[in-house]
mmCIF file of C-alpha atoms and ligand atoms in Angstrom:
data_model
loop_
_atom_site.group_PDB
_atom_site.id
_atom_site.type_symbol
_atom_site.label_atom_id
_atom_site.label_comp_id
_atom_site.label_asym_id
_atom_site.label_seq_id
_atom_site.Cartn_x
_atom_site.Cartn_y
_atom_site.Cartn_z
ATOM 1 C CA MET A 2 -19.695 -1.058 36.392
ATOM 2 C CA ARG A 3 -22.577 -2.859 36.006
ATOM 3 C CA SER A 4 -25.858 -1.746 37.582
ATOM 4 C CA GLY A 5 -29.224 -3.860 38.378
ATOM 5 C CA ALA A 6 -31.672 -2.710 35.281
ATOM 6 C CA ASP A 7 -29.074 -3.601 32.192
ATOM 7 C CA LEU A 8 -30.823 -5.700 29.788
ATOM 8 C CA GLU A 9 -29.132 -9.004 28.367
ATOM 9 C CA LEU A 10 -29.651 -10.613 25.110
ATOM 10 C CA VAL A 11 -29.106 -14.046 25.560
ATOM 11 C CA HIS A 12 -28.994 -16.530 22.874
ATOM 12 C CA LEU A 13 -32.172 -14.944 21.550
ATOM 13 C CA THR A 14 -33.279 -16.115 18.524
ATOM 14 C CA LYS A 15 -36.478 -15.542 15.790
ATOM 15 C CA ARG A 16 -37.499 -18.216 13.513
ATOM 16 C CA TYR A 17 -40.883 -17.300 11.564
ATOM 17 C CA GLY A 18 -41.765 -20.536 10.001
ATOM 18 C CA THR A 19 -38.381 -21.711 8.405
ATOM 19 C CA ALA A 20 -37.197 -18.037 8.548
ATOM 20 C CA LEU A 21 -34.510 -17.061 11.051
ATOM 21 C CA ALA A 22 -35.425 -13.469 11.942
ATOM 22 C CA VAL A 23 -32.993 -12.978 14.893
ATOM 23 C CA ASN A 24 -29.698 -15.554 14.793
ATOM 24 C CA ASP A 25 -28.527 -16.670 18.082
ATOM 25 C CA ILE A 26 -27.629 -12.908 20.006
ATOM 26 C CA ASN A 27 -25.912 -11.685 22.974
ATOM 27 C CA HIS A 28 -25.473 -8.376 24.159
ATOM 28 C CA VAL A 29 -25.430 -6.425 27.124
ATOM 29 C CA PHE A 30 -27.565 -2.981 26.981
ATOM 30 C CA THR A 31 -25.876 -1.082 29.745
ATOM 31 C CA ASN A 32 -28.403 0.361 31.959
ATOM 32 C CA GLY A 33 -29.120 3.996 30.787
ATOM 33 C CA THR A 34 -27.400 4.312 27.830
ATOM 34 C CA TYR A 35 -28.583 5.844 24.416
ATOM 35 C CA VAL A 36 -28.214 2.687 21.864
ATOM 36 C CA CYS A 37 -28.816 3.118 18.546
ATOM 37 C CA LEU A 38 -29.481 -0.388 16.417
ATOM 38 C CA LEU A 39 -28.725 0.438 13.287
ATOM 39 C CA GLY A 40 -28.731 -2.376 10.079
ATOM 40 C CA PRO A 41 -30.402 -2.127 6.439
ATOM 41 C CA SER A 42 -34.047 -3.053 6.116
ATOM 42 C CA GLY A 43 -34.917 -6.937 6.872
ATOM 43 C CA CYS A 44 -31.551 -7.647 8.714
ATOM 44 C CA GLY A 45 -33.986 -8.570 12.131
ATOM 45 C CA LYS A 46 -34.154 -5.131 13.918
ATOM 46 C CA SER A 47 -37.272 -4.785 14.673
ATOM 47 C CA SER A 48 -37.809 -8.140 15.695
ATOM 48 C CA THR A 49 -35.664 -7.800 18.053
ATOM 49 C CA LEU A 50 -36.984 -4.478 19.198
ATOM 50 C CA ARG A 51 -40.051 -6.560 19.336
ATOM 51 C CA MET A 52 -39.348 -9.998 21.134
ATOM 52 C CA ILE A 53 -38.212 -7.086 24.037
ATOM 53 C CA ALA A 54 -40.952 -5.339 23.967
ATOM 54 C CA GLY A 55 -42.627 -9.008 24.503
ATOM 55 C CA HIS A 56 -45.297 -7.565 21.059
ATOM 56 C CA GLU A 57 -43.348 -11.021 19.331
ATOM 57 C CA SER A 58 -42.472 -14.243 21.176
ATOM 58 C CA VAL A 59 -38.590 -15.649 21.089
ATOM 59 C CA SER A 60 -37.938 -18.207 19.729
ATOM 60 C CA GLU A 61 -34.849 -19.621 21.100
ATOM 61 C CA GLY A 62 -32.631 -17.641 24.612
ATOM 62 C CA GLN A 63 -33.943 -15.158 27.039
ATOM 63 C CA ILE A 64 -34.764 -11.507 27.734
ATOM 64 C CA VAL A 65 -33.081 -10.919 31.049
ATOM 65 C CA LEU A 66 -33.836 -7.319 32.333
ATOM 66 C CA ASP A 67 -32.086 -6.534 35.865
ATOM 67 C CA GLY A 68 -31.506 -10.052 36.906
ATOM 68 C CA HIS A 69 -34.609 -11.047 35.937
ATOM 69 C CA ASP A 70 -35.932 -13.330 33.318
ATOM 70 C CA ILE A 71 -38.698 -11.261 31.336
ATOM 71 C CA SER A 72 -38.806 -13.317 27.763
ATOM 72 C CA TYR A 73 -42.023 -14.587 28.946
ATOM 73 C CA LEU A 74 -43.977 -11.460 30.563
ATOM 74 C CA PRO A 75 -46.958 -9.753 29.089
ATOM 75 C CA PRO A 76 -45.182 -6.306 27.999
ATOM 76 C CA ALA A 77 -47.157 -4.308 30.559
ATOM 77 C CA LYS A 78 -45.515 -6.436 33.153
ATOM 78 C CA ARG A 79 -42.172 -6.287 31.659
ATOM 79 C CA GLY A 80 -40.123 -2.904 32.519
ATOM 80 C CA THR A 81 -39.986 -1.459 29.015
ATOM 81 C CA ALA A 82 -42.065 0.152 26.812
ATOM 82 C CA MET A 83 -42.286 0.555 22.602
ATOM 83 C CA MET A 84 -43.152 3.628 20.407
ATOM 84 C CA PHE A 85 -44.206 3.050 17.558
ATOM 85 C CA GLN A 86 -43.603 4.127 13.328
ATOM 86 C CA SER A 87 -47.467 4.432 13.385
ATOM 87 C CA TYR A 88 -47.183 6.191 17.363
ATOM 88 C CA ALA A 89 -50.555 3.869 16.795
ATOM 89 C CA LEU A 90 -52.686 6.945 18.779
ATOM 90 C CA PHE A 91 -56.424 6.150 19.541
ATOM 91 C CA PRO A 92 -58.041 8.668 17.469
ATOM 92 C CA HIS A 93 -60.838 9.128 19.629
ATOM 93 C CA LEU A 94 -59.322 10.140 22.499
ATOM 94 C CA SER A 95 -57.979 13.835 23.149
ATOM 95 C CA VAL A 96 -54.414 13.198 23.785
ATOM 96 C CA ARG A 97 -54.360 13.307 27.170
ATOM 97 C CA ASP A 98 -56.955 10.493 27.781
ATOM 98 C CA ASN A 99 -54.230 8.287 24.947
ATOM 99 C CA VAL A 100 -51.801 9.430 27.586
ATOM 100 C CA ALA A 101 -53.534 7.875 29.497
ATOM 101 C CA PHE A 102 -54.717 4.430 28.532
ATOM 102 C CA SER A 103 -52.486 2.405 30.017
ATOM 103 C CA LEU A 104 -52.884 3.894 33.352
ATOM 104 C CA LYS A 105 -56.334 3.149 33.106
ATOM 105 C CA MET A 106 -56.039 -0.530 32.007
ATOM 106 C CA LYS A 107 -53.782 -0.791 35.328
ATOM 107 C CA GLY A 108 -56.658 0.563 37.218
ATOM 108 C CA GLU A 109 -55.590 3.915 38.352
ATOM 109 C CA ASP A 110 -58.405 6.339 39.775
ATOM 110 C CA LYS A 111 -59.436 9.026 37.302
ATOM 111 C CA ALA A 112 -57.198 12.070 38.847
ATOM 112 C CA THR A 113 -54.129 10.246 39.006
ATOM 113 C CA ARG A 114 -54.240 9.449 35.777
ATOM 114 C CA HIS A 115 -54.982 12.661 34.905
ATOM 115 C CA ARG A 116 -51.795 14.287 37.146
ATOM 116 C CA LYS A 117 -49.289 11.917 35.189
ATOM 117 C CA ALA A 118 -50.075 12.109 31.702
ATOM 118 C CA ASP A 119 -50.650 15.871 32.601
ATOM 119 C CA GLU A 120 -46.332 15.596 33.870
ATOM 120 C CA MET A 121 -45.341 13.369 31.115
ATOM 121 C CA LEU A 122 -47.177 15.664 27.748
ATOM 122 C CA GLU A 123 -45.645 18.745 30.030
ATOM 123 C CA LEU A 124 -41.844 17.031 29.560
ATOM 124 C CA VAL A 125 -42.269 16.888 25.728
ATOM 125 C CA ASP A 126 -43.790 20.325 25.923
ATOM 126 C CA MET A 127 -47.540 19.564 24.877
ATOM 127 C CA GLY A 128 -49.263 20.251 28.094
ATOM 128 C CA HIS A 129 -51.280 22.889 26.098
ATOM 129 C CA LEU A 130 -51.987 21.041 23.792
ATOM 130 C CA SER A 131 -54.158 18.115 26.041
ATOM 131 C CA ALA A 132 -57.488 18.418 25.160
ATOM 132 C CA ARG A 133 -57.296 17.747 21.059
ATOM 133 C CA LEU A 134 -57.605 15.188 19.473
ATOM 134 C CA PRO A 135 -54.558 13.328 17.355
ATOM 135 C CA ALA A 136 -55.910 13.936 13.717
ATOM 136 C CA GLN A 137 -55.699 17.911 15.138
ATOM 137 C CA LEU A 138 -51.598 17.520 15.368
ATOM 138 C CA SER A 139 -49.283 18.003 13.364
ATOM 139 C CA GLY A 140 -46.937 14.804 12.733
ATOM 140 C CA GLY A 141 -44.100 16.146 15.137
ATOM 141 C CA GLN A 142 -46.402 16.306 17.704
ATOM 142 C CA GLN A 143 -48.089 13.571 17.407
ATOM 143 C CA GLN A 144 -44.895 11.925 17.790
ATOM 144 C CA ARG A 145 -44.502 13.572 21.181
ATOM 145 C CA VAL A 146 -47.838 12.519 22.681
ATOM 146 C CA ALA A 147 -46.759 8.623 21.828
ATOM 147 C CA LEU A 148 -43.521 9.120 23.733
ATOM 148 C CA ALA A 149 -45.565 10.502 26.616
ATOM 149 C CA ARG A 150 -47.739 7.442 26.293
ATOM 150 C CA ALA A 151 -44.063 5.117 26.275
ATOM 151 C CA LEU A 152 -43.194 6.755 29.533
ATOM 152 C CA VAL A 153 -46.118 7.462 31.085
ATOM 153 C CA THR A 154 -45.877 3.452 32.377
ATOM 154 C CA ASN A 155 -42.375 4.482 34.226
ATOM 155 C CA PRO A 156 -40.407 2.059 31.632
ATOM 156 C CA ARG A 157 -36.523 1.086 31.985
ATOM 157 C CA VAL A 158 -36.313 0.492 28.652
ATOM 158 C CA LEU A 159 -38.030 2.485 26.139
ATOM 159 C CA LEU A 160 -37.806 0.847 22.892
ATOM 160 C CA LEU A 161 -38.641 3.237 19.635
ATOM 161 C CA ASP A 162 -38.887 1.864 15.802
ATOM 162 C CA GLU A 163 -37.425 4.033 13.439
ATOM 163 C CA PRO A 164 -39.418 6.630 15.396
ATOM 164 C CA LEU A 165 -38.651 9.657 13.753
ATOM 165 C CA SER A 166 -38.844 8.144 10.073
ATOM 166 C CA ALA A 167 -42.448 9.543 9.298
ATOM 167 C CA LEU A 168 -40.755 13.821 9.861
ATOM 168 C CA ASP A 169 -39.253 15.550 7.245
ATOM 169 C CA PRO A 170 -35.697 16.269 7.393
ATOM 170 C CA PHE A 171 -35.962 19.502 8.946
ATOM 171 C CA LEU A 172 -38.475 17.874 12.192
ATOM 172 C CA ARG A 173 -35.966 14.907 12.804
ATOM 173 C CA ILE A 174 -32.810 17.159 13.324
ATOM 174 C CA ARG A 175 -35.046 19.222 16.115
ATOM 175 C CA VAL A 176 -37.230 16.121 17.638
ATOM 176 C CA ARG A 177 -33.713 13.904 17.499
ATOM 177 C CA ALA A 178 -31.970 16.573 19.310
ATOM 178 C CA GLU A 179 -35.192 16.479 22.003
ATOM 179 C CA LEU A 180 -35.068 12.374 22.641
ATOM 180 C CA LYS A 181 -31.328 12.947 23.758
ATOM 181 C CA ARG A 182 -32.165 15.215 26.289
ATOM 182 C CA LEU A 183 -34.859 13.403 27.254
ATOM 183 C CA GLN A 184 -32.682 10.418 27.544
ATOM 184 C CA ARG A 185 -30.157 12.327 29.578
ATOM 185 C CA GLU A 186 -33.132 13.374 31.910
ATOM 186 C CA LEU A 187 -34.825 10.887 32.799
ATOM 187 C CA GLY A 188 -31.598 8.610 32.865
ATOM 188 C CA ILE A 189 -33.077 5.113 31.246
ATOM 189 C CA THR A 190 -32.196 2.773 28.379
ATOM 190 C CA PHE A 191 -33.196 4.174 25.322
ATOM 191 C CA ILE A 192 -33.484 1.263 22.001
ATOM 192 C CA HIS A 193 -33.880 3.685 19.399
ATOM 193 C CA VAL A 194 -33.199 0.968 15.970
ATOM 194 C CA THR A 195 -32.906 2.960 12.566
ATOM 195 C CA HIS A 196 -31.330 2.519 9.079
ATOM 196 C CA GLY A 197 -29.835 5.648 8.920
ATOM 197 C CA GLN A 198 -26.558 5.703 9.944
ATOM 198 C CA ASP A 199 -26.401 10.159 10.494
ATOM 199 C CA GLU A 200 -28.965 9.648 12.913
ATOM 200 C CA ALA A 201 -27.200 6.683 14.721
ATOM 201 C CA LEU A 202 -23.978 8.332 15.325
ATOM 202 C CA ALA A 203 -25.539 11.801 16.452
ATOM 203 C CA LEU A 204 -27.897 10.093 19.142
ATOM 204 C CA ALA A 205 -25.874 6.977 20.210
ATOM 205 C CA ASP A 206 -23.463 6.632 23.407
ATOM 206 C CA GLU A 207 -23.529 2.667 21.631
ATOM 207 C CA MET A 208 -23.864 1.493 17.939
ATOM 208 C CA VAL A 209 -24.660 -2.137 16.917
ATOM 209 C CA VAL A 210 -24.448 -2.697 13.870
ATOM 210 C CA MET A 211 -26.564 -5.667 12.403
ATOM 211 C CA ASN A 212 -26.551 -7.545 9.605
ATOM 212 C CA ASN A 213 -28.143 -10.817 8.210
ATOM 213 C CA ALA A 214 -30.397 -11.447 11.801
ATOM 214 C CA VAL A 215 -26.608 -11.506 13.981
ATOM 215 C CA ILE A 216 -25.377 -8.537 15.250
ATOM 216 C CA GLU A 217 -21.783 -7.348 12.953
ATOM 217 C CA GLN A 218 -20.567 -4.939 15.840
ATOM 218 C CA ALA A 219 -21.110 -3.360 18.667
ATOM 219 C CA GLY A 220 -19.749 -0.595 20.350
ATOM 220 C CA PRO A 221 -19.779 3.047 21.510
ATOM 221 C CA ALA A 222 -20.491 5.301 18.403
ATOM 222 C CA ARG A 223 -17.002 7.042 17.070
ATOM 223 C CA GLU A 224 -15.221 3.701 17.525
ATOM 224 C CA VAL A 225 -17.429 1.538 15.041
ATOM 225 C CA PHE A 226 -17.130 4.979 12.690
ATOM 226 C CA THR A 227 -12.940 4.628 13.448
ATOM 227 C CA ALA A 228 -12.227 0.807 13.809
ATOM 228 C CA PRO A 229 -15.128 -0.765 11.252
ATOM 229 C CA ARG A 230 -14.182 -4.376 11.261
ATOM 230 C CA THR A 231 -15.756 -6.001 8.630
ATOM 231 C CA GLU A 232 -16.222 -4.086 5.052
ATOM 232 C CA PHE A 233 -20.079 -4.351 5.699
ATOM 233 C CA VAL A 234 -19.861 -2.375 8.322
ATOM 234 C CA ALA A 235 -17.371 0.362 6.576
ATOM 235 C CA ARG A 236 -19.828 0.310 3.934
ATOM 236 C CA PHE A 237 -23.073 0.842 5.836
ATOM 237 C CA MET A 238 -21.538 3.576 7.983
ATOM 238 C CA GLY A 239 -20.038 5.276 4.869
ATOM 239 C CA GLY A 240 -17.861 7.540 4.624
ATOM 240 C CA HIS A 241 -15.281 4.953 4.156
ATOM 241 C CA ASN A 242 -12.932 3.537 1.420
ATOM 242 C CA ILE A 243 -12.168 0.224 1.085
ATOM 243 C CA ILE A 244 -9.162 -0.486 -0.512
ATOM 244 C CA THR A 245 -7.568 -4.121 -1.622
ATOM 245 C CA LEU A 246 -3.504 -3.940 -1.392
ATOM 246 C CA GLY A 247 -2.111 -7.609 -1.622
ATOM 247 C CA ASP A 248 -4.797 -10.025 0.186
ATOM 248 C CA ALA A 249 -5.605 -7.564 3.180
ATOM 249 C CA SER A 250 -8.940 -5.402 2.520
ATOM 250 C CA TYR A 251 -8.205 -1.867 4.094
ATOM 251 C CA ALA A 252 -11.119 0.761 5.690
ATOM 252 C CA LEU A 253 -9.916 4.286 4.654
ATOM 253 C CA ARG A 254 -11.998 7.891 5.770
ATOM 254 C CA ALA A 255 -13.333 9.312 2.285
ATOM 255 C CA ASP A 256 -11.432 12.614 4.733
ATOM 256 C CA GLU A 257 -8.600 11.112 5.438
ATOM 257 C CA VAL A 258 -7.578 11.158 1.490
ATOM 258 C CA ARG A 259 -6.181 14.374 -0.101
ATOM 259 C CA LEU A 260 -5.460 15.740 -3.899
ATOM 260 C CA ALA A 261 -1.236 16.138 -3.374
ATOM 261 C CA PRO A 262 1.241 16.976 -5.200
ATOM 262 C CA GLN A 263 2.587 13.383 -4.616
ATOM 263 C CA GLY A 264 0.824 9.839 -4.527
ATOM 264 C CA HIS A 265 -1.223 7.359 -5.840
ATOM 265 C CA ALA A 266 -1.809 8.626 -9.690
ATOM 266 C CA ALA A 267 -5.584 8.785 -10.401
ATOM 267 C CA THR A 268 -8.623 9.897 -12.650
ATOM 268 C CA VAL A 269 -11.055 12.132 -11.311
ATOM 269 C CA ARG A 270 -14.277 10.643 -12.034
ATOM 270 C CA THR A 271 -17.053 12.529 -10.228
ATOM 271 C CA VAL A 272 -17.120 15.816 -8.456
ATOM 272 C CA GLU A 273 -19.700 16.835 -6.158
ATOM 273 C CA TYR A 274 -20.324 20.214 -4.411
ATOM 274 C CA GLN A 275 -21.050 18.695 -0.901
ATOM 275 C CA GLY A 276 -21.530 22.963 1.478
ATOM 276 C CA ASN A 277 -18.271 21.904 3.641
ATOM 277 C CA HIS A 278 -16.296 19.679 1.719
ATOM 278 C CA VAL A 279 -16.465 18.534 -2.200
ATOM 279 C CA ALA A 280 -16.741 14.572 -2.850
ATOM 280 C CA VAL A 281 -14.269 13.796 -5.666
ATOM 281 C CA THR A 282 -14.335 10.265 -6.895
ATOM 282 C CA SER A 283 -10.749 9.087 -8.199
ATOM 283 C CA ALA A 284 -10.286 5.360 -10.975
ATOM 284 C CA MET A 285 -7.347 4.302 -9.239
ATOM 285 C CA GLY A 286 -6.131 1.669 -11.253
ATOM 286 C CA GLU A 287 -9.064 -0.816 -10.265
ATOM 287 C CA ALA A 288 -10.032 0.104 -7.169
ATOM 288 C CA GLU A 289 -12.767 3.873 -6.789
ATOM 289 C CA VAL A 290 -11.492 6.190 -4.291
ATOM 290 C CA LEU A 291 -13.686 8.846 -3.025
ATOM 291 C CA ALA A 292 -12.110 11.738 -1.260
ATOM 292 C CA LEU A 293 -13.730 14.363 0.650
ATOM 293 C CA ILE A 294 -11.695 17.049 0.602
ATOM 294 C CA PRO A 295 -12.639 20.521 2.319
ATOM 295 C CA ASP A 296 -14.622 23.027 0.248
ATOM 296 C CA HIS A 297 -11.811 26.037 1.223
ATOM 297 C CA ASP A 298 -8.874 23.486 -0.296
ATOM 298 C CA PHE A 299 -10.253 22.147 -3.605
ATOM 299 C CA PHE A 300 -11.351 25.569 -4.632
ATOM 300 C CA LYS A 301 -7.640 26.303 -4.584
ATOM 301 C CA ASP A 302 -6.684 24.220 -7.133
ATOM 302 C CA PRO A 303 -10.018 23.075 -8.085
ATOM 303 C CA LYS A 304 -10.146 19.733 -10.506
ATOM 304 C CA ASN A 305 -12.896 18.963 -13.265
ATOM 305 C CA PRO A 306 -13.349 14.673 -14.541
ATOM 306 C CA GLY A 307 -11.032 13.518 -16.724
ATOM 307 C CA ASP A 308 -8.057 15.363 -14.951
ATOM 308 C CA ALA A 309 -5.569 13.507 -13.183
ATOM 309 C CA VAL A 310 -4.435 13.702 -9.734
ATOM 310 C CA SER A 311 -2.481 11.908 -7.351
ATOM 311 C CA LEU A 312 -3.880 10.733 -4.161
ATOM 312 C CA ALA A 313 -1.695 10.970 -0.808
ATOM 313 C CA TRP A 314 -3.170 9.693 2.316
ATOM 314 C CA ASP A 315 -0.742 8.701 5.434
ATOM 315 C CA GLU A 316 0.089 4.791 5.747
ATOM 316 C CA GLY A 317 -1.289 4.645 9.389
ATOM 317 C CA ARG A 318 -4.836 6.343 8.790
ATOM 318 C CA LEU A 319 -5.504 2.400 6.335
ATOM 319 C CA HIS A 320 -7.646 0.279 8.614
ATOM 320 C CA ARG A 321 -7.235 -3.643 8.262
ATOM 321 C CA LEU A 322 -10.760 -5.229 7.606
ATOM 322 C CA GLN A 323 -11.319 -8.616 9.287
ATOM 323 C CA ALA A 324 -11.548 -11.453 5.946
HETATM 324 P P1 ADP B 15 -36.072 -4.711 10.068
HETATM 325 O O1 ADP B 15 -36.615 -4.499 11.000
HETATM 326 O O2 ADP B 15 -34.205 -4.919 10.278
HETATM 327 O O3 ADP B 15 -36.067 -4.665 8.927
HETATM 328 P P2 ADP B 15 -37.467 -7.633 10.612
HETATM 329 O O4 ADP B 15 -37.149 -7.393 11.818
HETATM 330 O O5 ADP B 15 -39.096 -6.065 10.693
HETATM 331 O O6 ADP B 15 -36.297 -6.346 9.632
HETATM 332 O O7 ADP B 15 -37.350 -8.798 9.782
HETATM 333 C C1 ADP B 15 -36.488 -9.492 10.091
HETATM 334 C C2 ADP B 15 -36.673 -10.658 8.749
HETATM 335 O O8 ADP B 15 -38.203 -11.442 9.253
HETATM 336 C C3 ADP B 15 -37.326 -10.587 7.132
HETATM 337 O O9 ADP B 15 -36.689 -10.820 6.714
HETATM 338 C C4 ADP B 15 -38.519 -10.304 7.166
HETATM 339 O O10 ADP B 15 -39.176 -10.641 6.336
HETATM 340 C C5 ADP B 15 -39.005 -11.610 8.604
HETATM 341 N N1 ADP B 15 -40.416 -11.013 9.413
HETATM 342 C C6 ADP B 15 -40.377 -10.091 9.770
HETATM 343 N N2 ADP B 15 -41.555 -9.852 10.219
HETATM 344 C C7 ADP B 15 -42.082 -11.121 10.204
HETATM 345 C C8 ADP B 15 -43.538 -11.758 10.220
HETATM 346 N N3 ADP B 15 -44.590 -11.272 11.271
HETATM 347 N N4 ADP B 15 -44.178 -12.672 9.812
HETATM 348 C C9 ADP B 15 -42.946 -13.665 8.440
HETATM 349 N N5 ADP B 15 -41.753 -12.959 8.238
HETATM 350 C C10 ADP B 15 -41.191 -11.951 9.469
HETATM 351 MG MG1 MG B 16 -38.041 -2.770 10.712
#
């Protein structure tokens, strides 16, 4: 059942001059979900997000929140808030004043501004650093301030454009868990743009995969991963082989391929130790097939490049792709 605060994109289109950045997309973001908008660079993710936020004009179509067309409202009147990739904090304002800034613009009195800003800073665990300037914070701390600044407006939809890209890999994994926790606590919709498959799989209730200005596939994260609709989605998600049999293409998960006593004859090309798994790439006729073998299994009978092997999988695991 849909609640009131669903966000709906209706024939949404963005042109820059004659270039089509977003091409007639239709989608309903269900209230209270963590959505990852995923796709290669240039596919239209940021344009879509900026149109929702009101930082970019709509060329055609509508953005509907809670049954109201918000396409032409200014950003502060939409019920959305955006956290930018660069954080865009004011360097001369303290952490607290950065967070309180939009409230000042709305004309709220100082005591209220400070109370609300402090609440948000507590929420992101930054209450103890409210007097600092942005330059006196680490990247991860700046990121939290930017988050508090977006949330202080009490949005129904939080838009995050590659929020983790400036963090080192270790911090990225920690902060993404915090984002997820925060989304659960607040119960609002998060739309998080990323080009990282792992990040999207880890976070998303729903994944929306874009390619060439359109939505290629949308659905629960596990469904998109296990049942990619097209070759593009299968390749982009990674971890899949594309196998052509007759004139149809199939996706086959790399972790479903085994090195077996009997199967399809192949020759090992590369062997890569990856910790939990060993990635074995083999030539099978014209095709190159990746097998992710659990390390215990692999080291019972290790293989080397040039070795003849046979590859096996359960036929039911071949997932037919749309042409
Ligand atoms: P993504 O965020 O997925 O990388 P963008 O939405 O930023 O993609 O860009 C989509 C397309 O629109 C790209 O081809 C990009 O070059 C183009 N584009 C983005 N912003 C502008 C702009 N302000 N003016 C002209 N072209 C733009
Ligand atoms: Mg972008």
